XYZ file of C-alpha atoms in Angstrom:
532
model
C -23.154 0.087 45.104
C -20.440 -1.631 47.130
C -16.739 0.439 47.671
C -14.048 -1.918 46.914
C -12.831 -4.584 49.443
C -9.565 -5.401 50.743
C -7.842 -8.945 50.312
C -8.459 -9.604 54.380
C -12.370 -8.742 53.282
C -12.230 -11.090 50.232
C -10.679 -14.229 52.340
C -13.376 -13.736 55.233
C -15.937 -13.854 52.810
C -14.732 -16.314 50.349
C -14.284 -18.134 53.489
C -18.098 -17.993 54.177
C -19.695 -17.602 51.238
C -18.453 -20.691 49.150
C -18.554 -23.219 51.904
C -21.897 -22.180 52.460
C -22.529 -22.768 49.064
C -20.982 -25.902 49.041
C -22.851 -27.020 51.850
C -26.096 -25.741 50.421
C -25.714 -27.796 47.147
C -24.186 -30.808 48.960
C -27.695 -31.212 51.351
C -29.833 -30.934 48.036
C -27.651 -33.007 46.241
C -28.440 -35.591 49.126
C -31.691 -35.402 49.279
C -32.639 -36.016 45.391
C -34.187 -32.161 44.823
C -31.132 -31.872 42.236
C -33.017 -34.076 40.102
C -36.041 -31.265 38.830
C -33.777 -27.925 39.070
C -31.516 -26.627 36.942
C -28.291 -25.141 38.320
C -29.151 -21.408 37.541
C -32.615 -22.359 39.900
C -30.504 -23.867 42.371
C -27.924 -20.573 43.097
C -31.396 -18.067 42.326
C -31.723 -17.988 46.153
C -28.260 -17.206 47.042
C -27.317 -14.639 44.195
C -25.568 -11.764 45.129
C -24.465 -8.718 42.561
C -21.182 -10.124 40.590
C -19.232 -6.822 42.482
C -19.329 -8.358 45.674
C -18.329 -11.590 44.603
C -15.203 -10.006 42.643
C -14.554 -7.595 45.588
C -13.387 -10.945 46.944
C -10.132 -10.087 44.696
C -9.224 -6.571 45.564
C -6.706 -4.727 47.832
C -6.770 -2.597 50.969
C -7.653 -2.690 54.293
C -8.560 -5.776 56.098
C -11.672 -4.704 57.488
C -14.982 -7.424 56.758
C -18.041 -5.225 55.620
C -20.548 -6.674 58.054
C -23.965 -8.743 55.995
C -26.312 -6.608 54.211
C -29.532 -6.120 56.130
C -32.261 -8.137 54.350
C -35.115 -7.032 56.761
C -34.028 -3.544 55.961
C -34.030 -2.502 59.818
C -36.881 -5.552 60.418
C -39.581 -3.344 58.190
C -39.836 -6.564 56.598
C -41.424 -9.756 58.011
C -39.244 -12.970 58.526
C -42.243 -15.379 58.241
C -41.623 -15.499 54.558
C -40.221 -19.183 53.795
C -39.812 -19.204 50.408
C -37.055 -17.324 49.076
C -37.493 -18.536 45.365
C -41.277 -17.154 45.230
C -39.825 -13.547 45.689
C -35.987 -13.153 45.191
C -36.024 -9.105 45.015
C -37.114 -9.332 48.649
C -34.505 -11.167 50.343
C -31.259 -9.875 47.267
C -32.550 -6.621 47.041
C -30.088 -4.870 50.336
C -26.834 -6.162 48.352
C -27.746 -4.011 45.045
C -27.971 -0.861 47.420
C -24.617 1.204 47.600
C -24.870 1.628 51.662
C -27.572 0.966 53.925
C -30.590 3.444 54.598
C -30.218 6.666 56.046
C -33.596 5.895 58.083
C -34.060 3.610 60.214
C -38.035 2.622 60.448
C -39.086 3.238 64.247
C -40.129 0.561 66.676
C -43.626 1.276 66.670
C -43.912 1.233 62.493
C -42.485 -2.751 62.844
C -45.272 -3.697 65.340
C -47.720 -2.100 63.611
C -47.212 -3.811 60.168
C -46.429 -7.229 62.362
C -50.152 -6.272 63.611
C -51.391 -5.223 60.225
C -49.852 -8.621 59.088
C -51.794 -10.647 61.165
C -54.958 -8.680 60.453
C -54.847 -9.332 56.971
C -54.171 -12.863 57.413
C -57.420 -13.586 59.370
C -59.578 -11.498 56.780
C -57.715 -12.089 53.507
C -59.224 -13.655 50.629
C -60.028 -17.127 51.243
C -60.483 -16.982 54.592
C -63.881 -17.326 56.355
C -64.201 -14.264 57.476
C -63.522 -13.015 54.064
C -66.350 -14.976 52.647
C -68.626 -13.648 55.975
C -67.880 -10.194 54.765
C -68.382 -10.769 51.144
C -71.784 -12.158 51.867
C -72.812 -9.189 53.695
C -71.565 -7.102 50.922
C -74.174 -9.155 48.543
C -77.205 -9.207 50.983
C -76.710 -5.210 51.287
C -75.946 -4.962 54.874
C -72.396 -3.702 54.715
C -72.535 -0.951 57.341
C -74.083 -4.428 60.198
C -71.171 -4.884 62.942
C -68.294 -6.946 61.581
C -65.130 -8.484 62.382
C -63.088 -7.020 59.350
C -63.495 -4.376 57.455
C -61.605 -3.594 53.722
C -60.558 -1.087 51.166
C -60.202 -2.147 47.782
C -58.073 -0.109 45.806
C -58.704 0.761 42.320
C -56.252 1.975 39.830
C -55.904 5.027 38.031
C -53.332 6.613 35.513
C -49.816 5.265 34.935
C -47.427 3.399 37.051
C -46.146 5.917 39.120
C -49.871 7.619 40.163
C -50.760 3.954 41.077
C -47.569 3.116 43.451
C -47.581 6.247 45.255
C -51.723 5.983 45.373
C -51.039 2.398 46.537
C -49.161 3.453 49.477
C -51.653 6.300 50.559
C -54.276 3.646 50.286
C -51.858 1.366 52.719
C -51.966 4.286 54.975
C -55.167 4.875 55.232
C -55.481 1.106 55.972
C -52.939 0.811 58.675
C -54.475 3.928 60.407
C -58.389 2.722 60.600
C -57.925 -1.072 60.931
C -58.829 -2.094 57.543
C -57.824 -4.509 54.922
C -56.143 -3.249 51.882
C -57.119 -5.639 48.575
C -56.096 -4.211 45.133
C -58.181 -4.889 42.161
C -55.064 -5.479 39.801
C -55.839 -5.679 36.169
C -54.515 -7.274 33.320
C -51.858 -4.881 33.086
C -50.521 -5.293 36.513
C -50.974 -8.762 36.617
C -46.687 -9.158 37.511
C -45.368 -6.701 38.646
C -45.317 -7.125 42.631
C -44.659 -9.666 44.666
C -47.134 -10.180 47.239
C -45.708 -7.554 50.640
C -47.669 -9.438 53.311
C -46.972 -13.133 54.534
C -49.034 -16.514 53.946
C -51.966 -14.141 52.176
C -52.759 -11.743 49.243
C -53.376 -8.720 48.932
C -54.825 -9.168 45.151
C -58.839 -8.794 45.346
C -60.638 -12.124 44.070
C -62.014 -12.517 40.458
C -65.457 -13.372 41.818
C -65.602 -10.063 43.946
C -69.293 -9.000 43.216
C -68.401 -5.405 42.663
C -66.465 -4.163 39.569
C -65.627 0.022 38.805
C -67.789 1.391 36.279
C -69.085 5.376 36.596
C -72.478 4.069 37.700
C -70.283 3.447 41.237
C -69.499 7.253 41.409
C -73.398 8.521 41.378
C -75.093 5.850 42.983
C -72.220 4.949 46.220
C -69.955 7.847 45.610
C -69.016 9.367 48.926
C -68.693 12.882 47.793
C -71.988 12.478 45.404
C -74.477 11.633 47.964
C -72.813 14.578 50.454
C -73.653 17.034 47.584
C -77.326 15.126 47.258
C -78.013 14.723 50.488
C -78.533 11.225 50.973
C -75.590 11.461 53.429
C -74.433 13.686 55.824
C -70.918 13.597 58.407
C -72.884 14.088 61.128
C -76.279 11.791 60.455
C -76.949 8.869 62.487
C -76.545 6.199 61.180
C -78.167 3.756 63.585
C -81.405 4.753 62.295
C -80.542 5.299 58.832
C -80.838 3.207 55.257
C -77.210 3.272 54.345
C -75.356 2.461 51.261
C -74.144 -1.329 51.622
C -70.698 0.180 50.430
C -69.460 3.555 49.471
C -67.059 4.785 46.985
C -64.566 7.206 47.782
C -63.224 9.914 44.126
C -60.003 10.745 45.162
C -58.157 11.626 41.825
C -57.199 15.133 40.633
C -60.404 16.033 39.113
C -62.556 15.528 42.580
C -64.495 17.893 44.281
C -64.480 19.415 47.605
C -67.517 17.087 48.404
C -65.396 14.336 47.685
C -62.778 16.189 49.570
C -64.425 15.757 52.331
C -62.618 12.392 52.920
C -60.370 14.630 54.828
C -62.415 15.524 57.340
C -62.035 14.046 60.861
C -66.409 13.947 60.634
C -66.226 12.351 57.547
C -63.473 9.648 58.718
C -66.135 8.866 61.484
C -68.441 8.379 58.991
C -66.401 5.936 56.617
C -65.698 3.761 59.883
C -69.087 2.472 59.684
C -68.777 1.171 56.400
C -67.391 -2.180 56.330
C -66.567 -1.972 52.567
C -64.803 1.073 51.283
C -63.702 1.094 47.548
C -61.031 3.870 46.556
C -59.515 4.959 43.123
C -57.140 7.469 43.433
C -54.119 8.586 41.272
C -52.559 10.860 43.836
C -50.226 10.442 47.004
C -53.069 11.662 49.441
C -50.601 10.300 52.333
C -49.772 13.806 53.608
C -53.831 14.906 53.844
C -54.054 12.669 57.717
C -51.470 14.919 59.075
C -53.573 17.444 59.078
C -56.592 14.988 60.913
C -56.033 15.677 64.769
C -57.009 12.190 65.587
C -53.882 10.550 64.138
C -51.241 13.031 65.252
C -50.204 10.545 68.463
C -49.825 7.371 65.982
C -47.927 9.251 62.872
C -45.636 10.436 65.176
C -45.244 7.074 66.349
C -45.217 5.443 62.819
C -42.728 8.515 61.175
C -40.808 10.233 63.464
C -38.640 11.417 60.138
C -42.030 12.861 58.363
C -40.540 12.893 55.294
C -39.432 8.627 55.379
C -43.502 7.692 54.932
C -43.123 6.601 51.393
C -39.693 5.400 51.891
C -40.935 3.357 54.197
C -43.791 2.139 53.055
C -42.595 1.531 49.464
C -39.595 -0.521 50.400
C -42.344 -3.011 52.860
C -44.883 -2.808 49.984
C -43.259 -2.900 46.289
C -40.634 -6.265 45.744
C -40.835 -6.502 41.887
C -41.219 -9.591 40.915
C -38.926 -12.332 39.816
C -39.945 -11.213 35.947
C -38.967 -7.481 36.444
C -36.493 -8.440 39.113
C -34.829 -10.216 35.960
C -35.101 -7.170 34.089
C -33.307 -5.140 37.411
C -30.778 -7.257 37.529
C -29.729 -8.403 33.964
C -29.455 -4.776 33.295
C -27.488 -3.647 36.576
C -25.230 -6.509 35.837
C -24.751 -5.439 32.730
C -24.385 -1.534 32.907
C -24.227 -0.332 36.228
C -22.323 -2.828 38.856
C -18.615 -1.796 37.766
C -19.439 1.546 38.498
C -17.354 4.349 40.682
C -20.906 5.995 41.152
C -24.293 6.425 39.482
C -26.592 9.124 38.665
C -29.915 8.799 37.361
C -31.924 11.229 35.388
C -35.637 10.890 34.998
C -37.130 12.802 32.116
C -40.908 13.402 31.537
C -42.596 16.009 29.486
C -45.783 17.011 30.194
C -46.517 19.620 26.822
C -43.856 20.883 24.037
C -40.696 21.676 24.422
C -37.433 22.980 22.283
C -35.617 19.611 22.535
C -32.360 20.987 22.018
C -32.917 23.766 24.380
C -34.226 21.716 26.690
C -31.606 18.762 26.999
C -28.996 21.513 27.411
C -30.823 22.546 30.098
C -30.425 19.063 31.601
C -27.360 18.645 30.858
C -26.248 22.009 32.341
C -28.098 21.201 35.391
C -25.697 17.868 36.010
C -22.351 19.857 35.139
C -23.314 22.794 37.319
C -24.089 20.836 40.097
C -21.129 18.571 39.997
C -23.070 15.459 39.084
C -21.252 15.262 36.341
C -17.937 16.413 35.004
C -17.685 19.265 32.160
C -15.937 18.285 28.388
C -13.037 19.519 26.590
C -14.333 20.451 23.117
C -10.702 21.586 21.891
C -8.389 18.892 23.153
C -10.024 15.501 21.983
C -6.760 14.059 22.508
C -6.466 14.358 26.557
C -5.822 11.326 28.595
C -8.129 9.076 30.997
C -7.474 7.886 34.056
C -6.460 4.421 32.973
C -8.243 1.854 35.069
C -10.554 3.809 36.605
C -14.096 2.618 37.121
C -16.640 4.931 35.244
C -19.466 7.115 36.547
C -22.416 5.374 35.111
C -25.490 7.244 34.020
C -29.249 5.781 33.869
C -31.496 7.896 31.657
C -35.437 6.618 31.304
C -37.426 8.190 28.977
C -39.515 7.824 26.524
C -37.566 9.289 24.089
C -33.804 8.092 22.868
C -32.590 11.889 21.767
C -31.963 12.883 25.419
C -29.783 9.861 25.899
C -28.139 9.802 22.774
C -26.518 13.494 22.987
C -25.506 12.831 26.433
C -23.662 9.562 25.176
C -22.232 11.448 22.031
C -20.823 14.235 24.218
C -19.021 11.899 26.335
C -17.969 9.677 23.684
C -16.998 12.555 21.168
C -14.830 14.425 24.049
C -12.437 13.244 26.969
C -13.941 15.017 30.197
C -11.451 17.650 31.858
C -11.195 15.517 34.714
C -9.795 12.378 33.235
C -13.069 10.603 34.343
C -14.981 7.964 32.001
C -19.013 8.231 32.304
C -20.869 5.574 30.309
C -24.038 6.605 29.939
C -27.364 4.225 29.410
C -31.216 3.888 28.482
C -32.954 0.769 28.630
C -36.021 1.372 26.788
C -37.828 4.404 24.764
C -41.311 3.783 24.335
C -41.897 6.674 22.684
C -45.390 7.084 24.165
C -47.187 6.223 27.457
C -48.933 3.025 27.355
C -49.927 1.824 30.951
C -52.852 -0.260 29.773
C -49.799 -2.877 28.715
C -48.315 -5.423 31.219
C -45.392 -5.114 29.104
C -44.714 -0.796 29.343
C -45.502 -1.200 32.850
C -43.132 -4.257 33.486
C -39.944 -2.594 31.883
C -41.243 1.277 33.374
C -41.155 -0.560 37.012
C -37.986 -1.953 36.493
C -36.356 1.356 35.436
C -38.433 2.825 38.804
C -36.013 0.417 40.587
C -32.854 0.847 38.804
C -33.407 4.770 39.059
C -33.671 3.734 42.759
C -30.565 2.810 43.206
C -28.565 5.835 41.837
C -26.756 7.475 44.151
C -27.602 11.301 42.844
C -30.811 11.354 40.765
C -32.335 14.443 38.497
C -35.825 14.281 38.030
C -38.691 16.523 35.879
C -41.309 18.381 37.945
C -45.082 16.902 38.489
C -43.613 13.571 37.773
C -45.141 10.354 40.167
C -42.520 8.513 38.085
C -39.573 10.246 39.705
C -41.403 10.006 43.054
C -41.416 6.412 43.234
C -38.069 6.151 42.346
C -36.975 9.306 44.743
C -38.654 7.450 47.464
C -37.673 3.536 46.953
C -34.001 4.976 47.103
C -34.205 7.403 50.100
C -32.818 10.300 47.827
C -33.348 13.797 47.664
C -33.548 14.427 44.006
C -32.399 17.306 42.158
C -35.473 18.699 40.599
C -35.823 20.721 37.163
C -36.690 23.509 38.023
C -35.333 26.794 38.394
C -35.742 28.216 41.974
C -33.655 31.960 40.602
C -31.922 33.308 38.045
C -28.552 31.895 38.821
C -29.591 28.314 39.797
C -30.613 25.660 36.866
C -32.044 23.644 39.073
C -33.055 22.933 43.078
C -31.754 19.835 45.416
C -34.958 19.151 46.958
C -35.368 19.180 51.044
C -37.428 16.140 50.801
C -37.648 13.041 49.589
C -41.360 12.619 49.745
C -44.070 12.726 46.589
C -45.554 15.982 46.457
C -49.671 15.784 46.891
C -50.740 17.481 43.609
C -53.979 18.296 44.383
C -55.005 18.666 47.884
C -58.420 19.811 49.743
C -58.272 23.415 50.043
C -60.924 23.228 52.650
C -60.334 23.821 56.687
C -62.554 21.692 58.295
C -62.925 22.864 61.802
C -62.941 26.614 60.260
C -65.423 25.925 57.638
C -63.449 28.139 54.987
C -60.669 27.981 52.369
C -56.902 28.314 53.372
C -53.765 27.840 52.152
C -53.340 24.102 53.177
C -49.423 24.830 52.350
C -49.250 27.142 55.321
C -51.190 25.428 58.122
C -48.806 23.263 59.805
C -44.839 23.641 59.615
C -44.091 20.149 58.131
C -46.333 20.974 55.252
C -45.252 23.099 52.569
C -46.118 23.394 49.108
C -43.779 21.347 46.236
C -40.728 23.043 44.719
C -42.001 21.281 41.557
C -46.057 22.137 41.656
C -46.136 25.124 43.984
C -50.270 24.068 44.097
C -49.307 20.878 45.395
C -47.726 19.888 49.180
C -45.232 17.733 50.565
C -44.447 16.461 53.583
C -40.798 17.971 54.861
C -38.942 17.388 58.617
């Protein structure tokens, strides 16, 4: 994460940090707080990873590495005061190797500093909150008002709900809504909240809950098909819906597909209360609407940064699974020359033997990691050399463990030590548990910050952790006969199932073909992405 400092580094900032420190103690100390914290709550706030502190120590060149950027590029918001309530937000830029390839434009900032406010005048427990609920009850949600919501409702495992979450943000941002997620039981801490002196976490007491009743009596895409709604109706003169339900998972239909319309986006503006359960990243579907092409150039210049973006301003973990993070990075990954992560997920059978030496060849092809002398056990390390670390999150061990036998069993050609690591196996998929979900978001993060990553096809799981770490992954799948596996051109989520339906032509196309920054995924060819 951080290269190794010189002694000149390591006196300017021993020179800063510790009297800093110092300081910081001395003032509480003073002023009596010292009496209810404990020591470890008093550092929390000022914790960096235990490399930079020791890079203090080292040799070389007397150059200071200038302060880690804590607003990453001011995408985040400086009105947060309390640094204790959400550490992962304001540590988080020291456990990255180097800074950000992509810098978020001007326009994106003052938009979510606009957003920002927005949500802080119609949040929950504001007025105008309460003004819109009641409307909501007395079943007049399409009458003129002030703010206007869409309350996210979760679908699937982890990975379909953080890249849904963003798409959902998007959608937000783009019409002037508020974005409130209806977090269960099994979310319940996971995120800190993204969005100063507010939530974004919908009430208790909100009158409406999910049930399938929602999808035939206010589903968007049900009463198209019925006819109790039309794009085009007008809906001055109409009985309306007091709220409508938007289908957006895989198994919708191209009536609920209409969403992507730029008619049925009219429509939904009228609605003052929109809820949406989704388990896809439907992000890439409003490049395609002609009415947001000035303001998504304006937001993305770099098409393919949208979830980086918008995943490192919405998703701090934490301080529970930023405890996880960090324990474990201490632990296994800071000492580190480099790190590569490998994501595995299985989505039917396969030969496991077969298949992990198919992984495995992948990373030695590719030169993420070095081959293995099976006749010489005896050759020699480099002695003192920091190790190539290697994350592997499954939910199986047997993929880790022959990885870590091969290296441990035989001295790599190159003299190079790899340690290789798993923090959990779960064996199965359980995302109705706050407990799966808390360790599978803190190995989303610590995948994150690898500085090569493999990851299996179809997965939203290597998504999120693709696009929290601005990486490119190395995908498994094989694009020929000679190559194991493909180095992705983007480091966007691939849309798995998107409307196959041209709107202004009023027939089916290939929706991979019709603009050039839209192609279909290396991983799901029926699926698109999102490339520059």
């Amino acid at each position: 994460m951080f290269e190794e400092r010189t002694l000149g580094y390591g006196l300017v900032r021993s020179l800063f940090v510790f009297p800093f420190l110092a300081l910081a103690l001395l003032l509480i100390v003073l002023s009596g707080a010292h009496r209810s914290m404990s020591l470890d709550l008093l550092l929390s706030s000022y914790a960096v990873p235990s490399e930079v502190i020791n890079s203090s120590c080292s040799a070389g060149s007397s150059t200071a590495e200038p302060p880690k950027d804590e607003l990453l590029g001011d995408i985040m918001s400086v009105a947060f005061d309390d640094a204790s309530s959400c550490l992962s937000r304001h540590q988080s830029a020291w456990y990255r190797r180097r800074p950000s390839n992509h810098t978020p434009s001007p326009y994106l900032i003052r938009r979510l500093r606009r957003y920002e406010a927005l949500h802080k005048k119609c949040g929950p427990n504001t007025e105008l909150y309460r003004k819109a609920v009641e409307q909501l009850v007395s079943d007049t949600g399409t009458a003129a008002t002030e703010c206007n919501y869409v309350v996210w409702v979760p679908s699937d495992g982890l990975g379909n709900r953080i890249i849904s979450i963003a798409s959902a943000f998007l959608y937000a941002l783009l019409n002037d809504k508020v974005l409130l997620l209806h977090l269960t039981d099994d979310m319940g801490d996971l995120f800190c909240e993204p969005f100063p002196e507010t939530s974004w976490i919908l009430p208790s007491d909100f009158p409406i809950r999910y049930s399938w009743v929602l999808e035939k009596d206010h589903g968007y895409g049900n009463l198209l098909k019925n006819k109790l709604l039309s794009n085009d109706m007008d809906t001055a003169n109409a009985s309306l819906p007091a709220f409508l339900y938007l289908h957006l998972v895989h198994s919708n239909d191209e009536f609920d597909k209409m969403f992507y319309c730029e008619e049925g986006q009219q429509l939904l503006r009228k609605f003052s209360w929109l809820l949406l359960r989704s388990n896809q990243y439907f992000a890439p579907a409003f490049f395609l609407l002609p009415e947001f092409d000035t303001e998504l150039s304006l937001l993305f210049p770099e098409k393919t940064t949208v979830f980086h973006h918008l995943g490192t301003y919405l998703f701090h973990p934490s301080n529970t699974v930023w405890g996880y993070i960090t324990r474990y990075y201490e632990a296994y990954l800071a000492n580190a020359k480099s790190r590569l992560g490998i994501q595995i997920r299985l989505f039917g059978k396969a030969h496991f033997d077969s298949h992990s030496d198919y992984i495995i060849d992948c990373a030695l092809t590719k030169s993420l990691l070095p081959n293995v002398n099976r006749t010489d056990t005896a050759l020699p390390t480099v002695t003192g050399a920091k190790p190539t670390s290697v994350l592997v999150t499954s939910l199986r061990s047997g993929y880790f463990e022959k990885l870590r036998n091969m290296y441990y069993e035989h001295a790599t050609t190159t003299g190079e030590v790899i340690s290789v690591h798993q923090p959990s196996h779960e064996e199965e998929q359980h995302s109705e548990m706050l407990n799966h979900n808390l360790k599978a978001f803190a190995e989303i993060y610590l995948l994150s910050l690898s500085d090569a990553l493999i990851t299996s096809p179809f997965s939203t799981f290597g998504y999120a952790a693709q696009g929290l770490g601005g990486l490119r992954p190395w995908l498994l799948v094989r694009p020929d006969d000679h190559d194991l596996c493909l180095h992705s051109m983007s480091m966007e989520p691939c849309f798995h199932f998107p409307p196959s339906y041209d709107c202004k032509a009023r027939k089916k196309v290939d929706i991979g073909s019709v603009a050039p920054y839209l192609r279909h995924c290396e991983d799901f060819p029926r699926g698109v992405r999102l490339f520059d």
